[in-house]
Amino acid sequence: MDALLAHWQVVLVAVAMMALDMLTGFAGAAKAGEIMSGKMREGLWHKAGFCGLIVLTVAYEVGAKIINADVSQSMPGSDFTMPELPAVAAVCAIIALIEVVSILENLRAINPVIASLPFVDRIKAHDPAAPNVTVGIEEMDEMAFSGRSDQ
């Protein structure tokens, strides 16, 4: 269980990146005069999803350790083990990378000089007027039942 306690640092980094994304997003919206509670609420739901994913990976790692310890005590010599993967670290690293890109998008909106930096100029500025290209569940169901993917 000591190994699980070491995960608080990677979780802290992911949570700090999420908080920094919210702060820079709010600052960018304030600068543009476009603070909207609906967008803030949507962003919070995204962060809640990330937190849920972290909790899920912690539960997996704890469960794997408990099951492996129980199996080794109740069935000595058994080959059954659950794989103990670094799920928390992997998920937190992915979340941190996603948040870094989002923070850079927000910083571009706050300070146009940042947009000219060599590594930042490759990130497209977020365009709130751009059409939503995500596909909803209802649309996926319609495409699956009609057999068409061009809708």
mmCIF file of N, CA and C in Angstrom, residues 62-135:
data_model
loop_
_atom_site.group_PDB
_atom_site.id
_atom_site.type_symbol
_atom_site.label_atom_id
_atom_site.label_comp_id
_atom_site.label_asym_id
_atom_site.label_seq_id
_atom_site.Cartn_x
_atom_site.Cartn_y
_atom_site.Cartn_z
ATOM 1 N N VAL A 62 -5.696 -0.312 -6.375
ATOM 2 C CA VAL A 62 -5.951 -0.835 -5.027
ATOM 3 C C VAL A 62 -6.559 -2.232 -5.125
ATOM 4 N N GLY A 63 -7.539 -2.388 -5.999
ATOM 5 C CA GLY A 63 -8.186 -3.688 -6.171
ATOM 6 C C GLY A 63 -7.210 -4.763 -6.615
ATOM 7 N N ALA A 64 -6.326 -4.433 -7.539
ATOM 8 C CA ALA A 64 -5.340 -5.408 -8.015
ATOM 9 C C ALA A 64 -4.420 -5.844 -6.883
ATOM 10 N N LYS A 65 -3.986 -4.888 -6.068
ATOM 11 C CA LYS A 65 -3.100 -5.239 -4.946
ATOM 12 C C LYS A 65 -3.827 -6.101 -3.915
ATOM 13 N N ILE A 66 -5.074 -5.759 -3.614
ATOM 14 C CA ILE A 66 -5.842 -6.537 -2.633
ATOM 15 C C ILE A 66 -6.101 -7.948 -3.150
ATOM 16 N N ILE A 67 -6.523 -8.054 -4.405
ATOM 17 C CA ILE A 67 -6.808 -9.375 -4.980
ATOM 18 C C ILE A 67 -5.541 -10.222 -5.025
ATOM 19 N N ASN A 68 -4.434 -9.629 -5.449
ATOM 20 C CA ASN A 68 -3.182 -10.388 -5.514
ATOM 21 C C ASN A 68 -2.722 -10.835 -4.131
ATOM 22 N N ALA A 69 -2.879 -9.970 -3.129
ATOM 23 C CA ALA A 69 -2.492 -10.346 -1.764
ATOM 24 C C ALA A 69 -3.398 -11.455 -1.244
ATOM 25 N N ASP A 70 -4.692 -11.343 -1.531
ATOM 26 C CA ASP A 70 -5.643 -12.357 -1.064
ATOM 27 C C ASP A 70 -5.387 -13.708 -1.730
ATOM 28 N N VAL A 71 -5.122 -13.679 -3.023
ATOM 29 C CA VAL A 71 -4.869 -14.926 -3.757
ATOM 30 C C VAL A 71 -3.587 -15.583 -3.256
ATOM 31 N N SER A 72 -2.551 -14.782 -3.020
ATOM 32 C CA SER A 72 -1.285 -15.375 -2.574
ATOM 33 C C SER A 72 -1.409 -15.986 -1.182
ATOM 34 N N GLN A 73 -2.312 -15.448 -0.340
ATOM 35 C CA GLN A 73 -2.515 -16.013 0.998
ATOM 36 C C GLN A 73 -3.433 -17.229 0.959
ATOM 37 N N SER A 74 -4.498 -17.153 0.183
ATOM 38 C CA SER A 74 -5.480 -18.241 0.191
ATOM 39 C C SER A 74 -5.100 -19.401 -0.726
ATOM 40 N N MET A 75 -4.321 -19.112 -1.767
ATOM 41 C CA MET A 75 -3.916 -20.169 -2.705
ATOM 42 C C MET A 75 -2.416 -20.072 -2.969
ATOM 43 N N PRO A 76 -1.598 -20.485 -2.010
ATOM 44 C CA PRO A 76 -0.142 -20.406 -2.231
ATOM 45 C C PRO A 76 0.266 -21.209 -3.463
ATOM 46 N N GLY A 77 1.156 -20.646 -4.240
ATOM 47 C CA GLY A 77 1.628 -21.321 -5.445
ATOM 48 C C GLY A 77 0.763 -21.093 -6.658
ATOM 49 N N SER A 78 -0.321 -20.348 -6.507
ATOM 50 C CA SER A 78 -1.209 -20.082 -7.641
ATOM 51 C C SER A 78 -0.541 -19.119 -8.610
ATOM 52 N N ASP A 79 -0.796 -19.332 -9.882
ATOM 53 C CA ASP A 79 -0.245 -18.445 -10.910
ATOM 54 C C ASP A 79 -1.157 -17.260 -11.205
ATOM 55 N N PHE A 80 -2.333 -17.222 -10.580
ATOM 56 C CA PHE A 80 -3.283 -16.151 -10.871
ATOM 57 C C PHE A 80 -2.831 -14.849 -10.212
ATOM 58 N N THR A 81 -2.690 -13.833 -11.012
ATOM 59 C CA THR A 81 -2.453 -12.480 -10.496
ATOM 60 C C THR A 81 -3.107 -11.493 -11.446
ATOM 61 N N MET A 82 -3.590 -10.418 -10.870
ATOM 62 C CA MET A 82 -4.078 -9.313 -11.700
ATOM 63 C C MET A 82 -2.878 -8.457 -12.052
ATOM 64 N N PRO A 83 -2.799 -7.980 -13.270
ATOM 65 C CA PRO A 83 -1.656 -7.130 -13.618
ATOM 66 C C PRO A 83 -1.685 -5.834 -12.813
ATOM 67 N N GLU A 84 -0.556 -5.516 -12.211
ATOM 68 C CA GLU A 84 -0.447 -4.269 -11.456
ATOM 69 C C GLU A 84 0.187 -3.229 -12.376
ATOM 70 N N LEU A 85 -0.664 -2.457 -13.006
ATOM 71 C CA LEU A 85 -0.234 -1.458 -13.978
ATOM 72 C C LEU A 85 -0.117 -0.088 -13.319
ATOM 73 N N PRO A 86 0.757 0.762 -13.828
ATOM 74 C CA PRO A 86 0.840 2.131 -13.300
ATOM 75 C C PRO A 86 -0.276 3.000 -13.896
ATOM 76 N N ALA A 87 -1.509 2.607 -13.649
ATOM 77 C CA ALA A 87 -2.660 3.259 -14.277
ATOM 78 C C ALA A 87 -2.821 4.701 -13.818
ATOM 79 N N VAL A 88 -2.633 4.953 -12.524
ATOM 80 C CA VAL A 88 -2.816 6.314 -12.008
ATOM 81 C C VAL A 88 -1.806 7.252 -12.649
ATOM 82 N N ALA A 89 -0.550 6.847 -12.684
ATOM 83 C CA ALA A 89 0.487 7.698 -13.273
ATOM 84 C C ALA A 89 0.226 7.935 -14.756
ATOM 85 N N ALA A 90 -0.176 6.901 -15.475
ATOM 86 C CA ALA A 90 -0.428 7.047 -16.910
ATOM 87 C C ALA A 90 -1.597 7.989 -17.172
ATOM 88 N N VAL A 91 -2.693 7.796 -16.445
ATOM 89 C CA VAL A 91 -3.873 8.643 -16.645
ATOM 90 C C VAL A 91 -3.568 10.087 -16.255
ATOM 91 N N CYS A 92 -2.873 10.277 -15.143
ATOM 92 C CA CYS A 92 -2.542 11.641 -14.715
ATOM 93 C C CYS A 92 -1.602 12.324 -15.704
ATOM 94 N N ALA A 93 -0.675 11.573 -16.299
ATOM 95 C CA ALA A 93 0.221 12.149 -17.303
ATOM 96 C C ALA A 93 -0.564 12.583 -18.539
ATOM 97 N N ILE A 94 -1.502 11.757 -18.976
ATOM 98 C CA ILE A 94 -2.326 12.110 -20.137
ATOM 99 C C ILE A 94 -3.175 13.341 -19.833
ATOM 100 N N ILE A 95 -3.784 13.373 -18.650
ATOM 101 C CA ILE A 95 -4.596 14.528 -18.255
ATOM 102 C C ILE A 95 -3.736 15.783 -18.217
ATOM 103 N N ALA A 96 -2.539 15.686 -17.643
ATOM 104 C CA ALA A 96 -1.651 16.849 -17.566
ATOM 105 C C ALA A 96 -1.289 17.351 -18.963
ATOM 106 N N LEU A 97 -1.014 16.446 -19.900
ATOM 107 C CA LEU A 97 -0.687 16.863 -21.269
ATOM 108 C C LEU A 97 -1.876 17.543 -21.949
ATOM 109 N N ILE A 98 -3.063 16.994 -21.759
ATOM 110 C CA ILE A 98 -4.268 17.611 -22.325
ATOM 111 C C ILE A 98 -4.442 19.015 -21.762
ATOM 112 N N GLU A 99 -4.243 19.152 -20.459
ATOM 113 C CA GLU A 99 -4.420 20.451 -19.812
ATOM 114 C C GLU A 99 -3.347 21.446 -20.247
ATOM 115 N N VAL A 100 -2.115 20.982 -20.475
ATOM 116 C CA VAL A 100 -1.056 21.882 -20.942
ATOM 117 C C VAL A 100 -1.437 22.487 -22.290
ATOM 118 N N VAL A 101 -1.964 21.668 -23.192
ATOM 119 C CA VAL A 101 -2.389 22.190 -24.499
ATOM 120 C C VAL A 101 -3.514 23.206 -24.315
ATOM 121 N N SER A 102 -4.467 22.906 -23.443
ATOM 122 C CA SER A 102 -5.573 23.826 -23.196
ATOM 123 C C SER A 102 -5.080 25.128 -22.565
ATOM 124 N N ILE A 103 -4.129 25.025 -21.646
ATOM 125 C CA ILE A 103 -3.560 26.223 -21.016
ATOM 126 C C ILE A 103 -2.856 27.072 -22.064
ATOM 127 N N LEU A 104 -2.111 26.439 -22.963
ATOM 128 C CA LEU A 104 -1.443 27.193 -24.027
ATOM 129 C C LEU A 104 -2.454 27.885 -24.936
ATOM 130 N N GLU A 105 -3.572 27.217 -25.232
ATOM 131 C CA GLU A 105 -4.637 27.867 -26.013
ATOM 132 C C GLU A 105 -5.152 29.098 -25.276
ATOM 133 N N ASN A 106 -5.365 28.958 -23.977
ATOM 134 C CA ASN A 106 -5.865 30.082 -23.185
ATOM 135 C C ASN A 106 -4.849 31.214 -23.134
ATOM 136 N N LEU A 107 -3.565 30.875 -22.987
ATOM 137 C CA LEU A 107 -2.526 31.904 -22.928
ATOM 138 C C LEU A 107 -2.405 32.647 -24.249
ATOM 139 N N ARG A 108 -2.656 31.959 -25.352
ATOM 140 C CA ARG A 108 -2.668 32.638 -26.657
ATOM 141 C C ARG A 108 -3.728 33.729 -26.686
ATOM 142 N N ALA A 109 -4.889 33.427 -26.095
ATOM 143 C CA ALA A 109 -5.976 34.407 -26.077
ATOM 144 C C ALA A 109 -5.648 35.574 -25.151
ATOM 145 N N ILE A 110 -4.929 35.297 -24.076
ATOM 146 C CA ILE A 110 -4.593 36.345 -23.114
ATOM 147 C C ILE A 110 -3.489 37.250 -23.650
ATOM 148 N N ASN A 111 -2.466 36.657 -24.250
ATOM 149 C CA ASN A 111 -1.307 37.418 -24.702
ATOM 150 C C ASN A 111 -0.901 36.949 -26.098
ATOM 151 N N PRO A 112 -1.172 37.747 -27.126
ATOM 152 C CA PRO A 112 -0.851 37.338 -28.502
ATOM 153 C C PRO A 112 0.640 37.096 -28.746
ATOM 154 N N VAL A 113 1.511 37.687 -27.934
ATOM 155 C CA VAL A 113 2.948 37.465 -28.102
ATOM 156 C C VAL A 113 3.288 35.993 -27.863
ATOM 157 N N ILE A 114 2.568 35.376 -26.947
ATOM 158 C CA ILE A 114 2.804 33.959 -26.651
ATOM 159 C C ILE A 114 2.523 33.107 -27.888
ATOM 160 N N ALA A 115 1.581 33.535 -28.705
ATOM 161 C CA ALA A 115 1.223 32.771 -29.907
ATOM 162 C C ALA A 115 2.373 32.684 -30.902
ATOM 163 N N SER A 116 3.336 33.598 -30.818
ATOM 164 C CA SER A 116 4.448 33.580 -31.770
ATOM 165 C C SER A 116 5.625 32.729 -31.294
ATOM 166 N N LEU A 117 5.548 32.169 -30.103
ATOM 167 C CA LEU A 117 6.626 31.296 -29.630
ATOM 168 C C LEU A 117 6.707 30.062 -30.524
ATOM 169 N N PRO A 118 7.916 29.548 -30.734
ATOM 170 C CA PRO A 118 8.096 28.461 -31.704
ATOM 171 C C PRO A 118 7.235 27.223 -31.464
ATOM 172 N N PHE A 119 7.043 26.822 -30.248
ATOM 173 C CA PHE A 119 6.267 25.606 -29.998
ATOM 174 C C PHE A 119 4.786 25.895 -29.851
ATOM 175 N N VAL A 120 4.432 27.133 -29.554
ATOM 176 C CA VAL A 120 3.024 27.484 -29.356
ATOM 177 C C VAL A 120 2.348 27.806 -30.683
ATOM 178 N N ASP A 121 3.112 28.262 -31.663
ATOM 179 C CA ASP A 121 2.497 28.640 -32.941
ATOM 180 C C ASP A 121 1.901 27.443 -33.676
ATOM 181 N N ARG A 122 2.230 26.236 -33.251
ATOM 182 C CA ARG A 122 1.652 25.037 -33.874
ATOM 183 C C ARG A 122 0.273 24.707 -33.319
ATOM 184 N N ILE A 123 -0.070 25.292 -32.182
ATOM 185 C CA ILE A 123 -1.373 25.042 -31.567
ATOM 186 C C ILE A 123 -2.360 26.043 -32.138
ATOM 187 N N LYS A 124 -3.434 25.533 -32.695
ATOM 188 C CA LYS A 124 -4.442 26.422 -33.256
ATOM 189 C C LYS A 124 -5.177 27.135 -32.130
ATOM 190 N N ALA A 125 -5.482 28.399 -32.363
ATOM 191 C CA ALA A 125 -6.261 29.154 -31.387
ATOM 192 C C ALA A 125 -7.674 28.603 -31.353
ATOM 193 N N HIS A 126 -8.231 28.547 -30.171
ATOM 194 C CA HIS A 126 -9.603 28.056 -30.025
ATOM 195 C C HIS A 126 -10.563 29.060 -30.639
ATOM 196 N N ASP A 127 -11.430 28.595 -31.510
ATOM 197 C CA ASP A 127 -12.420 29.448 -32.160
ATOM 198 C C ASP A 127 -13.802 29.060 -31.664
ATOM 199 N N PRO A 128 -14.382 29.875 -30.746
ATOM 200 C CA PRO A 128 -15.700 29.525 -30.225
ATOM 201 C C PRO A 128 -16.792 29.535 -31.286
ATOM 202 N N ALA A 129 -16.556 30.207 -32.415
ATOM 203 C CA ALA A 129 -17.564 30.267 -33.475
ATOM 204 C C ALA A 129 -17.488 29.054 -34.402
ATOM 205 N N ALA A 130 -16.455 28.234 -34.241
ATOM 206 C CA ALA A 130 -16.306 27.060 -35.105
ATOM 207 C C ALA A 130 -17.430 26.075 -34.835
ATOM 208 N N PRO A 131 -17.861 25.367 -35.866
ATOM 209 C CA PRO A 131 -18.935 24.391 -35.656
ATOM 210 C C PRO A 131 -18.469 23.256 -34.748
ATOM 211 N N ASN A 132 -19.398 22.713 -34.016
ATOM 212 C CA ASN A 132 -19.108 21.603 -33.125
ATOM 213 C C ASN A 132 -18.957 20.344 -33.974
ATOM 214 N N VAL A 133 -17.779 19.735 -33.936
ATOM 215 C CA VAL A 133 -17.530 18.564 -34.775
ATOM 216 C C VAL A 133 -17.676 17.258 -34.002
ATOM 217 N N THR A 134 -18.113 17.346 -32.763
ATOM 218 C CA THR A 134 -18.311 16.118 -32.003
ATOM 219 C C THR A 134 -19.591 15.440 -32.459
ATOM 220 N N VAL A 135 -19.651 14.143 -32.283
ATOM 221 C CA VAL A 135 -20.822 13.365 -32.668
ATOM 222 C C VAL A 135 -21.496 12.885 -31.398
#
